[in-house]
Structure formats: structure tokens, C-alpha cells
Short mmCIF file of C-alpha atoms and ligand atoms in Angstrom, two decimals:
data_model
loop_
_atom_site.label_atom_id
_atom_site.label_comp_id
_atom_site.label_asym_id
_atom_site.label_seq_id
_atom_site.Cartn_x
_atom_site.Cartn_y
_atom_site.Cartn_z
CA MET A 147 -6.20 -26.75 39.10
CA THR A 148 -8.98 -26.78 36.51
CA LYS A 149 -8.21 -28.56 33.26
CA LYS A 150 -7.57 -26.39 30.22
CA GLN A 151 -10.36 -26.49 27.67
CA THR A 152 -9.22 -28.27 24.51
CA ILE A 153 -10.23 -26.76 21.19
CA LEU A 154 -9.93 -28.59 17.88
CA VAL A 155 -9.20 -26.05 15.15
CA THR A 156 -9.85 -27.39 11.65
CA GLY A 157 -7.98 -25.39 9.00
CA GLY A 158 -5.84 -23.96 11.80
CA ALA A 159 -2.73 -23.57 9.63
CA GLY A 160 -4.58 -21.15 7.32
CA TYR A 161 -4.85 -17.39 7.40
CA ILE A 162 -7.65 -16.85 9.91
CA GLY A 163 -7.00 -20.16 11.70
CA SER A 164 -3.37 -19.36 12.55
CA HIS A 165 -4.30 -15.96 13.99
CA THR A 166 -7.07 -17.60 16.00
CA CYS A 167 -4.63 -20.18 17.39
CA ILE A 168 -2.61 -17.30 18.87
CA GLU A 169 -5.64 -15.76 20.55
CA LEU A 170 -6.79 -19.15 21.86
CA ILE A 171 -3.42 -20.06 23.34
CA GLN A 172 -3.07 -16.62 24.89
CA ALA A 173 -6.56 -16.99 26.37
CA GLY A 174 -5.46 -20.24 28.07
CA TYR A 175 -6.91 -22.90 25.75
CA GLN A 176 -5.17 -26.08 24.63
CA VAL A 177 -5.19 -26.09 20.82
CA ILE A 178 -5.20 -29.08 18.45
CA VAL A 179 -4.97 -28.31 14.73
CA VAL A 180 -6.21 -30.50 11.89
CA ASP A 181 -5.30 -29.28 8.41
CA ASN A 182 -4.57 -31.01 5.10
CA LEU A 183 -2.27 -28.10 4.11
CA SER A 184 -4.08 -27.77 0.76
CA ASN A 185 -3.86 -23.98 1.06
CA SER A 186 -1.35 -23.44 3.85
CA SER A 187 1.98 -24.44 5.28
CA GLN A 188 2.94 -25.86 8.65
CA GLU A 189 5.41 -23.00 8.94
CA SER A 190 2.50 -20.79 10.07
CA LEU A 191 2.04 -22.97 13.15
CA LYS A 192 5.76 -22.97 13.94
CA ARG A 193 5.56 -19.19 13.94
CA VAL A 194 2.45 -19.25 16.12
CA ALA A 195 4.47 -21.13 18.77
CA THR A 196 7.35 -18.65 18.44
CA ILE A 197 5.05 -15.64 18.78
CA VAL A 198 3.28 -17.01 21.83
CA GLY A 199 6.39 -18.64 23.30
CA CYS A 200 4.76 -22.02 23.79
CA GLU A 201 5.38 -25.68 22.97
CA PRO A 202 4.84 -26.65 19.31
CA VAL A 203 1.15 -26.59 18.40
CA VAL A 204 -0.29 -30.12 18.29
CA PHE A 205 -0.83 -30.73 14.58
CA TYR A 206 -2.45 -33.49 12.50
CA SER A 207 -2.05 -33.50 8.75
CA VAL A 208 -5.54 -34.88 8.18
CA ASP A 209 -8.26 -34.11 5.66
CA ILE A 210 -11.60 -33.48 7.35
CA ARG A 211 -13.23 -35.84 4.83
CA ASP A 212 -11.11 -38.67 6.26
CA GLN A 213 -13.39 -40.01 8.99
CA GLN A 214 -10.87 -42.50 10.35
CA GLY A 215 -8.17 -39.86 10.53
CA LEU A 216 -10.51 -37.50 12.38
CA GLU A 217 -11.61 -40.26 14.77
CA GLN A 218 -8.01 -40.86 15.69
CA VAL A 219 -7.67 -37.19 16.67
CA PHE A 220 -10.86 -37.31 18.76
CA SER A 221 -9.78 -40.55 20.42
CA GLU A 222 -6.38 -39.12 21.39
CA HIS A 223 -7.68 -35.85 22.88
CA ALA A 224 -10.62 -34.93 25.10
CA ILE A 225 -11.95 -32.21 22.83
CA ASP A 226 -14.39 -29.71 24.34
CA SER A 227 -15.23 -27.58 21.29
CA VAL A 228 -14.44 -27.31 17.61
CA ILE A 229 -13.69 -24.19 15.59
CA HIS A 230 -14.21 -25.15 11.98
CA PHE A 231 -12.24 -23.12 9.43
CA ALA A 232 -11.26 -25.90 7.01
CA GLY A 233 -12.65 -25.25 3.56
CA LEU A 234 -11.95 -23.97 0.09
CA LYS A 235 -12.71 -20.29 -0.39
CA ALA A 236 -11.96 -19.04 -3.92
CA VAL A 237 -15.21 -17.84 -5.51
CA GLY A 238 -14.03 -18.07 -9.15
CA GLU A 239 -12.52 -21.52 -8.64
CA SER A 240 -15.80 -22.69 -7.10
CA VAL A 241 -17.62 -21.77 -10.33
CA GLN A 242 -15.11 -23.90 -12.30
CA GLN A 243 -15.05 -26.79 -9.82
CA PRO A 244 -18.39 -26.89 -7.99
CA VAL A 245 -18.19 -30.58 -7.14
CA ALA A 246 -14.78 -30.14 -5.49
CA TYR A 247 -16.22 -27.29 -3.41
CA TYR A 248 -19.30 -29.19 -2.28
CA ASP A 249 -17.18 -32.24 -1.54
CA ASN A 250 -14.56 -30.38 0.44
CA ASN A 251 -16.78 -27.90 2.25
CA VAL A 252 -20.12 -29.70 2.63
CA SER A 253 -19.02 -33.37 2.76
CA GLY A 254 -16.05 -32.38 4.93
CA THR A 255 -18.36 -30.67 7.40
CA VAL A 256 -20.76 -33.63 7.45
CA THR A 257 -17.87 -35.99 8.22
CA LEU A 258 -16.69 -33.69 11.00
CA LEU A 259 -20.21 -33.61 12.46
CA LYS A 260 -20.46 -37.42 12.38
CA VAL A 261 -17.26 -37.69 14.37
CA MET A 262 -18.34 -34.97 16.80
CA GLN A 263 -21.60 -36.85 17.35
CA LYS A 264 -19.74 -40.09 17.94
CA TYR A 265 -17.47 -38.47 20.54
CA ALA A 266 -20.29 -36.35 22.05
CA VAL A 267 -18.54 -33.05 21.28
CA LYS A 268 -21.40 -30.57 20.96
CA GLN A 269 -19.93 -27.10 20.69
CA LEU A 270 -19.08 -25.76 17.26
CA VAL A 271 -17.98 -22.39 15.92
CA PHE A 272 -18.35 -22.26 12.15
CA SER A 273 -16.67 -19.93 9.62
CA SER A 274 -19.57 -18.58 7.67
CA SER A 275 -19.41 -15.52 5.48
CA ALA A 276 -21.18 -12.33 4.50
CA THR A 277 -21.49 -14.04 1.13
CA VAL A 278 -24.62 -15.75 2.52
CA TYR A 279 -26.43 -12.39 2.15
CA GLY A 280 -25.96 -12.53 -1.64
CA ASP A 281 -26.67 -9.10 -3.13
CA PRO A 282 -28.15 -7.29 -0.10
CA GLN A 283 -31.07 -4.94 -0.76
CA THR A 284 -29.86 -2.48 1.88
CA VAL A 285 -26.81 -1.88 4.06
CA PRO A 286 -25.82 -2.20 6.87
CA ILE A 287 -26.68 -5.89 6.84
CA GLN A 288 -28.50 -7.43 9.79
CA GLU A 289 -28.47 -11.13 10.54
CA HIS A 290 -32.17 -11.62 9.77
CA PHE A 291 -31.73 -10.38 6.18
CA PRO A 292 -32.63 -12.96 3.50
CA ARG A 293 -29.87 -15.36 2.54
CA SER A 294 -28.98 -16.36 -1.01
CA ALA A 295 -26.01 -17.59 -2.98
CA THR A 296 -24.50 -16.29 -6.19
CA ASN A 297 -21.83 -18.98 -6.65
CA PRO A 298 -21.02 -22.53 -5.47
CA TYR A 299 -18.67 -21.30 -2.73
CA GLY A 300 -21.41 -19.15 -1.24
CA ARG A 301 -23.93 -21.97 -1.68
CA SER A 302 -21.63 -24.33 0.22
CA LYS A 303 -21.72 -21.89 3.17
CA LEU A 304 -25.53 -21.62 2.95
CA ILE A 305 -25.92 -25.39 2.85
CA ILE A 306 -23.63 -25.83 5.84
CA GLU A 307 -25.53 -23.17 7.79
CA ASP A 308 -28.76 -25.06 7.01
CA ILE A 309 -27.26 -28.40 8.06
CA LEU A 310 -26.09 -26.88 11.34
CA MET A 311 -29.50 -25.32 11.99
CA ASP A 312 -31.19 -28.69 11.39
CA LEU A 313 -28.71 -30.42 13.66
CA GLN A 314 -29.20 -27.91 16.46
CA GLN A 315 -32.98 -28.19 16.13
CA SER A 316 -32.81 -31.97 16.38
CA ALA A 317 -30.44 -31.85 19.37
CA PRO A 318 -30.97 -28.61 21.32
CA GLU A 319 -28.07 -29.32 23.68
CA TRP A 320 -25.68 -28.57 20.78
CA GLN A 321 -24.24 -25.05 20.88
CA ILE A 322 -23.47 -23.66 17.45
CA ALA A 323 -22.17 -20.24 16.44
CA LEU A 324 -22.37 -19.27 12.77
CA LEU A 325 -19.90 -16.42 12.44
CA ARG A 326 -20.46 -14.45 9.26
CA TYR A 327 -17.18 -12.75 8.45
CA PHE A 328 -17.08 -9.65 6.30
CA ASN A 329 -13.70 -8.94 4.59
CA PRO A 330 -10.79 -10.18 6.71
CA VAL A 331 -7.51 -8.32 6.11
CA GLY A 332 -4.40 -7.47 8.11
CA ALA A 333 -1.80 -9.62 9.78
CA HIS A 334 -0.36 -10.23 13.22
CA SER A 335 1.48 -7.14 14.49
CA SER A 336 4.72 -9.18 14.78
CA GLY A 337 4.83 -9.41 10.97
CA GLN A 338 5.45 -13.16 11.41
CA ILE A 339 2.13 -14.52 10.19
CA GLY A 340 -0.30 -13.20 7.60
CA GLU A 341 -2.25 -14.00 4.47
CA ASP A 342 -0.22 -16.03 1.96
CA PRO A 343 -2.38 -16.63 -1.12
CA ARG A 344 -1.04 -19.09 -3.67
CA GLY A 345 -0.71 -17.66 -7.17
CA VAL A 346 -2.43 -14.45 -8.17
CA PRO A 347 -4.49 -13.12 -5.24
CA ASN A 348 -8.26 -12.94 -5.76
CA ASN A 349 -8.78 -10.43 -2.98
CA LEU A 350 -8.08 -6.73 -2.95
CA MET A 351 -5.74 -6.29 0.00
CA PRO A 352 -3.13 -8.95 -0.87
CA TYR A 353 -3.17 -7.72 -4.45
CA ILE A 354 -2.49 -4.14 -3.37
CA ALA A 355 0.35 -5.37 -1.14
CA ARG A 356 1.95 -7.16 -4.09
CA VAL A 357 1.71 -4.06 -6.25
CA ALA A 358 3.44 -2.15 -3.45
CA VAL A 359 6.41 -4.59 -3.41
CA GLY A 360 6.58 -4.64 -7.22
CA THR A 361 5.35 -8.18 -7.87
CA TYR A 362 2.63 -6.73 -10.10
CA PRO A 363 2.86 -3.42 -11.95
CA GLN A 364 -0.66 -2.23 -11.14
CA LEU A 365 -4.02 -3.02 -9.61
CA SER A 366 -7.13 -3.46 -11.72
CA VAL A 367 -10.04 -1.68 -10.04
CA PHE A 368 -13.15 -3.62 -10.95
CA GLY A 369 -15.62 -0.91 -11.94
CA ASN A 370 -16.13 2.74 -10.94
CA ASP A 371 -19.80 3.02 -11.89
CA TYR A 372 -21.38 1.47 -8.80
CA PRO A 373 -23.97 3.48 -6.88
CA THR A 374 -21.40 4.29 -4.15
CA PRO A 375 -19.83 7.66 -3.21
CA ASP A 376 -16.82 7.28 -5.55
CA GLY A 377 -18.28 4.59 -7.82
CA THR A 378 -16.02 1.76 -6.61
CA GLY A 379 -17.14 -1.20 -4.48
CA VAL A 380 -17.58 -0.66 -0.75
CA ARG A 381 -16.71 -3.38 1.78
CA ASP A 382 -16.39 -3.89 5.51
CA TYR A 383 -12.71 -4.73 6.04
CA ILE A 384 -12.01 -6.29 9.43
CA HIS A 385 -8.60 -6.88 10.99
CA VAL A 386 -7.88 -10.61 11.22
CA VAL A 387 -6.80 -10.28 14.86
CA ASP A 388 -10.16 -8.73 15.76
CA LEU A 389 -11.81 -11.56 13.86
CA ALA A 390 -9.72 -14.13 15.73
CA LYS A 391 -10.80 -12.59 19.03
CA GLY A 392 -14.41 -12.97 17.90
CA HIS A 393 -13.90 -16.74 17.97
CA VAL A 394 -12.66 -16.67 21.55
CA ALA A 395 -15.69 -14.52 22.39
CA ALA A 396 -17.98 -17.13 20.80
CA LEU A 397 -16.43 -19.88 22.95
CA HIS A 398 -16.98 -17.73 26.04
CA ALA A 399 -20.59 -17.13 25.01
CA PHE A 400 -21.19 -20.90 25.07
CA HIS A 401 -20.82 -20.63 28.86
CA ASN A 402 -23.31 -17.78 29.16
CA PRO A 403 -26.81 -19.14 29.92
CA GLN A 404 -28.37 -15.93 28.52
CA VAL A 405 -27.05 -16.71 25.05
CA PRO A 406 -29.12 -18.95 22.74
CA HIS A 407 -27.65 -22.29 21.67
CA LEU A 408 -27.80 -21.33 18.01
CA LEU A 409 -26.36 -17.98 16.95
CA ALA A 410 -25.74 -16.39 13.58
CA VAL A 411 -23.72 -13.22 14.00
CA ASN A 412 -21.94 -10.77 11.75
CA LEU A 413 -18.27 -10.19 12.44
CA GLY A 414 -17.56 -6.85 10.82
CA THR A 415 -16.73 -3.30 11.84
CA GLY A 416 -19.89 -1.64 10.56
CA GLN A 417 -17.76 0.74 8.48
CA GLY A 418 -17.53 0.49 4.69
CA TYR A 419 -14.54 1.61 2.63
CA SER A 420 -14.32 1.91 -1.16
CA VAL A 421 -11.56 0.41 -3.30
CA LEU A 422 -10.11 3.89 -3.88
CA GLU A 423 -10.13 4.58 -0.14
CA MET A 424 -8.28 1.31 0.43
CA ILE A 425 -5.64 2.25 -2.13
CA LYS A 426 -5.15 5.62 -0.44
CA ALA A 427 -4.92 4.11 3.04
CA PHE A 428 -2.35 1.57 1.87
CA GLU A 429 -0.32 4.26 0.15
CA GLN A 430 -0.20 6.20 3.41
CA ALA A 431 0.83 3.16 5.46
CA SER A 432 3.49 1.96 3.03
CA GLU A 433 4.64 5.27 1.55
CA CYS A 434 4.46 3.48 -1.83
CA LYS A 435 2.48 4.61 -4.84
CA ILE A 436 -0.14 2.05 -5.89
CA ALA A 437 -0.63 2.28 -9.65
CA TYR A 438 -4.09 1.28 -10.79
CA GLN A 439 -6.41 1.31 -13.75
CA ILE A 440 -10.17 1.14 -13.85
CA VAL A 441 -11.45 -1.95 -15.66
CA GLU A 442 -14.83 -3.64 -16.15
CA ARG A 443 -16.84 -4.76 -13.15
CA ARG A 444 -16.02 -8.28 -11.93
CA ALA A 445 -18.93 -10.68 -12.47
CA GLY A 446 -20.83 -11.39 -9.27
CA ASP A 447 -19.55 -8.35 -7.31
CA VAL A 448 -22.03 -6.29 -5.31
CA ALA A 449 -21.89 -2.51 -4.91
CA ALA A 450 -21.76 -2.27 -1.14
CA CYS A 451 -21.56 -4.78 1.67
CA PHE A 452 -21.06 -3.87 5.31
CA ALA A 453 -22.28 -5.20 8.60
CA ASP A 454 -24.52 -4.05 11.33
CA PRO A 455 -22.21 -5.32 14.11
CA GLN A 456 -24.64 -4.73 17.00
CA LEU A 457 -25.71 -8.34 17.58
CA ALA A 458 -22.13 -9.53 18.09
CA LYS A 459 -21.72 -6.80 20.68
CA GLU A 460 -24.86 -7.94 22.52
CA LEU A 461 -24.38 -11.70 22.31
CA LEU A 462 -20.61 -12.11 22.27
CA ALA A 463 -19.57 -8.92 24.10
CA TRP A 464 -17.22 -8.43 21.16
CA GLN A 465 -16.53 -5.61 18.75
CA ALA A 466 -13.80 -4.85 16.25
CA GLU A 467 -11.22 -2.42 17.56
CA LYS A 468 -8.47 -2.07 15.00
CA SER A 469 -8.49 0.79 12.50
CA LEU A 470 -7.93 0.80 8.77
CA VAL A 471 -4.50 2.33 9.40
CA GLU A 472 -3.53 -0.68 11.54
CA MET A 473 -4.90 -3.11 8.94
CA CYS A 474 -2.74 -1.54 6.22
CA ALA A 475 0.35 -1.12 8.42
CA ASP A 476 0.19 -4.76 9.53
CA VAL A 477 -0.25 -6.10 5.98
CA TRP A 478 2.69 -3.97 4.89
CA ARG A 479 4.92 -5.25 7.72
CA TRP A 480 4.02 -8.88 6.89
CA GLN A 481 4.53 -8.32 3.16
CA GLN A 482 7.91 -6.63 3.60
CA GLN A 483 9.23 -9.21 6.07
CA ASN A 484 7.92 -12.12 3.97
CA PRO A 485 7.96 -11.11 0.30
CA LYS A 486 7.54 -14.77 -0.66
CA GLY A 487 5.06 -15.57 2.10
CA TYR A 488 6.00 -18.72 4.06
CA ARG A 489 8.12 -20.11 1.24
P1 NAD B 1764 -7.30 -20.47 4.29
O1 NAD B 1764 -7.36 -21.14 2.99
O2 NAD B 1764 -6.08 -19.68 4.63
O3 NAD B 1764 -7.57 -21.51 5.47
C1 NAD B 1764 -8.34 -22.67 5.30
C2 NAD B 1764 -7.52 -23.83 5.79
O4 NAD B 1764 -8.28 -25.03 5.66
C3 NAD B 1764 -6.22 -24.02 4.98
O5 NAD B 1764 -5.14 -24.13 5.88
C4 NAD B 1764 -6.45 -25.33 4.21
O6 NAD B 1764 -5.26 -26.04 4.01
C5 NAD B 1764 -7.43 -26.05 5.13
N1 NAD B 1764 -8.31 -27.02 4.47
C6 NAD B 1764 -9.06 -26.83 3.36
N2 NAD B 1764 -9.74 -27.95 3.08
C7 NAD B 1764 -9.43 -28.86 4.04
C8 NAD B 1764 -9.81 -30.19 4.29
N3 NAD B 1764 -10.64 -30.85 3.48
N4 NAD B 1764 -9.30 -30.82 5.37
C9 NAD B 1764 -8.43 -30.19 6.19
N5 NAD B 1764 -8.03 -28.92 6.00
C10 NAD B 1764 -8.52 -28.27 4.94
O7 NAD B 1764 -8.60 -19.53 4.38
P2 NAD B 1764 -9.03 -18.49 5.50
O8 NAD B 1764 -9.09 -17.17 4.84
O9 NAD B 1764 -8.24 -18.67 6.72
O10 NAD B 1764 -10.53 -18.96 5.72
C11 NAD B 1764 -10.91 -19.79 6.79
C12 NAD B 1764 -12.40 -20.04 6.70
O11 NAD B 1764 -13.09 -18.79 6.75
C13 NAD B 1764 -12.87 -20.72 5.42
O12 NAD B 1764 -13.88 -21.64 5.75
C14 NAD B 1764 -13.41 -19.59 4.60
O13 NAD B 1764 -14.42 -20.03 3.71
C15 NAD B 1764 -13.99 -18.68 5.68
N6 NAD B 1764 -14.09 -17.29 5.27
C16 NAD B 1764 -12.98 -16.65 4.80
C17 NAD B 1764 -13.07 -15.33 4.38
C18 NAD B 1764 -11.88 -14.62 3.79
O14 NAD B 1764 -12.07 -13.66 3.04
N7 NAD B 1764 -10.66 -15.01 4.10
C19 NAD B 1764 -14.29 -14.66 4.48
C20 NAD B 1764 -15.40 -15.33 4.98
C21 NAD B 1764 -15.29 -16.65 5.37
C1 WQD B 1765 -13.16 -6.31 -2.47
C2 WQD B 1765 -13.44 -5.13 -3.40
C3 WQD B 1765 -13.77 -5.80 -5.69
C4 WQD B 1765 -9.67 -7.24 -6.27
C5 WQD B 1765 -14.64 -12.08 -1.33
C6 WQD B 1765 -15.63 -13.20 -1.40
C7 WQD B 1765 -16.39 -13.30 -0.11
C8 WQD B 1765 -15.45 -13.38 1.10
C9 WQD B 1765 -14.39 -12.33 1.06
C10 WQD B 1765 -15.16 -15.65 1.76
C11 WQD B 1765 -14.53 -5.42 -4.43
C12 WQD B 1765 -12.52 -4.95 -5.54
C13 WQD B 1765 -10.81 -6.71 -5.74
C14 WQD B 1765 -9.01 -6.54 -7.31
C15 WQD B 1765 -10.68 -4.81 -7.17
N1 WQD B 1765 -14.75 -14.61 1.15
N2 WQD B 1765 -11.31 -5.52 -6.17
N3 WQD B 1765 -9.54 -5.34 -7.70
O1 WQD B 1765 -15.35 -9.80 -3.35
O2 WQD B 1765 -15.88 -8.47 -1.25
O3 WQD B 1765 -15.36 -10.86 -1.08
O4 WQD B 1765 -13.75 -12.30 -0.23
O5 WQD B 1765 -16.23 -15.87 2.25
O6 WQD B 1765 -17.19 -14.44 -0.22
O7 WQD B 1765 -16.52 -12.95 -2.48
O8 WQD B 1765 -13.55 -9.29 -1.61
O9 WQD B 1765 -11.22 -8.56 -1.70
O10 WQD B 1765 -12.18 -9.82 -3.69
O11 WQD B 1765 -12.93 -7.48 -3.24
O12 WQD B 1765 -11.11 -3.74 -7.56
O13 WQD B 1765 -7.98 -6.98 -7.86
O14 WQD B 1765 -12.26 -4.88 -4.16
O15 WQD B 1765 -14.44 -5.51 -6.88
O16 WQD B 1765 -15.23 -4.24 -4.63
P1 WQD B 1765 -15.12 -9.55 -1.92
P2 WQD B 1765 -12.38 -8.84 -2.56
#
């Protein structure tokens, strides 16, 4: 019997990480999670095991900046590849606390890379973001478009991409996938795991869901004077389960000799929806009225951002499959079954 491949998932207790753990386990991988639980709860991993019907997920409560702690994990398991989700992700907070963001995201990644080098683990899938395209001049966005940052969070992703490109150039045997996510939404169809933001959500979909359950009286729509069909911002919302499958596809691609050792690919659907279209879709899925008011634009927002998803199809043999209706229905199921999230 061939040995199962062992994947270290940093940030695996978080929103995208927990959904990816499910897809990895179901695809036959052994999963090890490292997470400092700064923005998550171990309950998500308990539920992952329940959903998949497996042994408890191997979990280390370790901060990726803790080199000794990480080395212990690498010394206890023969890790084949790393999927690196761990990081802070709130744009506004990053403007207030840039040093914390560079420390956590950039220094954390550098520490992880040092340990990977020491243990000769040379396959890495990294959570990048469409934010690296800054304010794109045209849409759909292709991977060769110029990169820029408009805030410290985005700059941390740019810097990490650059570090990884330098590393791969210096050591061409490394295989690195930079996955640039568009707007992840949705939840597992079981309703057991989903996005559980702490405090007031920054992102549209969890905010809408909390208006639907009555936590907040109404949604503020940030601007209706953008050069888009209805004036509100247009984004490429992608179901988190599709996104999770994109990570499994990236691991598979590492075994395909046709695929270059360094890839930067968009993970999006290629379809943009406006804020008003999202409200309407959620109203249909939940049969709840979503009250909203139009307010000023939010600083730093772009008019439209959606992917050209063709390269992921070619290189990873992956494409998003789930519809907007499924995204909304799954968020609604998660929100109704877990009105207080994991708490
Ligand atoms: P999340 O906050 O739910 O997950 C991140 C996880 O990393 C959390 O469980 C957190 O506790 C953990 N973590 C943070 N810092 C850590 C550290 N120093 N050591 C160990 N663990 C640490 O966020 P998510 O939405 O699942 O995002 C995962 C990754 O994807 C992040 O890197 C994020 O920047 C990136 N990303 C997210 C989005 C999005 O909209 N959700 C879009 C593009 C990219
Ligand atoms: C979507 C649309 C808002 C909230 C952010 C990060 C990005 C990436 C994903 C990590 C926009 C509008 C929102 C609200 C609103 N994260 N909106 N009222 O800004 O596209 O991307 O998350 O990498 O880096 O910037 O996502 O969900 O915040 O906003 O009208 O209460 O909804 O203006 O048009 P965004 P979002």
C-alpha cells in the first residue's frame, strides 16, 4: 500500500482552511493543522472530523512565528507539502496596525519557509489574493496584470509573493502555487462549518446574513455611483468549497511534469455580481427581506473586480462549479444552524 501524502495546513482551523481540510481528507490525504486560533476555534476541526467521519484532525496550537514550535511539528511528521493559510486578513485593521500585519503575515511566512528548508519540504500552496491586482485597469483580470497594493494587508501578500518567487528562482526544485482568491463566500452544505467573523463583519456576505437573522437592522451599501451597471461594486464571489477544491487541484498539479514549478493563478468564477444583485440573491435563498441604505463609498474599494479563470482551468484542471444560489443557500443554512457561529 502506498503511503498517504501528508499535508501541513497552516491556519487550518479558519474559514477557508477548515473547508480545505474536508476536501483533503476526502481526497485521501493525511492532514496536520497548525493554527494559533487567533481568529478561529478548534470546534471547526471537531466538526470537520464529524462531517468526514474520520479520526480527530491532528492539531497543533502553534503560532507560525514560533520556529521551535513549528520544528517540533516537522520533526514529528513526514510532511510532503504545505498549504499556507495562516495570516491576518482584515484590510481596515491592517491600516491601523501595519506592523502587526507584516509581523504575522510576512515574518510568519519567513519562519515557515526556514523550517521547510531545514526539513527539505519543497512544495507550497500559498493563499494569495485578488488584492494583489490593486485597482485593476480592466476586467476580467489576468494573472500577468500589474500588481500593486493599496493597504498593508495587500502589501503583505505582495511581499510574500515576491519572497516566494525569489525562493523558487534560487531553488528551482521548489514547487510553489500562488493562488489568488477572489471573494470567498458560502459554507459547507452540511451547515456545520462556515465563516465565523469575530465582531462586526467587514465583508458583504456575512453582514447580509446577520441582517437576515436580525443581528443588525440593515446593510450599508458602500456607494451606488460606481461605473458599473447598477452603480454598486461588482465582485467575483466564489463558493468556499470550490475554492477548497482548487487547493487539492494545486497539489495534484505538483505531480504533473507539464506544469511549471512556479504558478500564480486566479481562483474565481469569472462572473461578477453587484452588491444589489447579492442582496436580491440572498433574499431569494432566505426568503427574508434585507433592509439596506446607500451610504458613502468605502475608502479603498474598487468599482469592479473579477477573474479571468482560464489559467486555473489549463494548469490545475480546475474550475468553479457552484452557483450564486448555492452560495447564498449554504450561507443561510450555516447562519440559521449557528446563529452565534462556533460559540
Ligand atoms: P481565517 O482568519 O478564517 O483563517 C486564518 C487562520 O489563520 C485562522 O484560523 C487564524 O487563527 C490563523 N492564524 C493567523 N495568524 C496565525 C499565526 N501567526 N500562526 C498560526 N495561525 C495563525 O481567514 P480565511 O478567510 O480562512 O483566510 C485564509 C487565508 O486566505 C488568509 O491568508 C487570507 O489572507 C487569505 N485570503 C482570504 C480571503 C477572504 O476573503 N476570506 C481572500 C483572499 C485571501
Ligand atoms: C464586497 C462588495 C463593498 C460590505 C475584501 C478584501 C480583499 C479580500 C476579500 C482578502 C464591495 C460592498 C461590503 C458592506 C457593502 N480579502 N460592501 N457593504 O472589499 O471586495 O474584498 O475581502 O484577501 O482583499 O479587500 O470584499 O466583501 O468587503 O465587499 O456595500 O457592509 O460589497 O463595497 O463592493 P472586498 P467585501
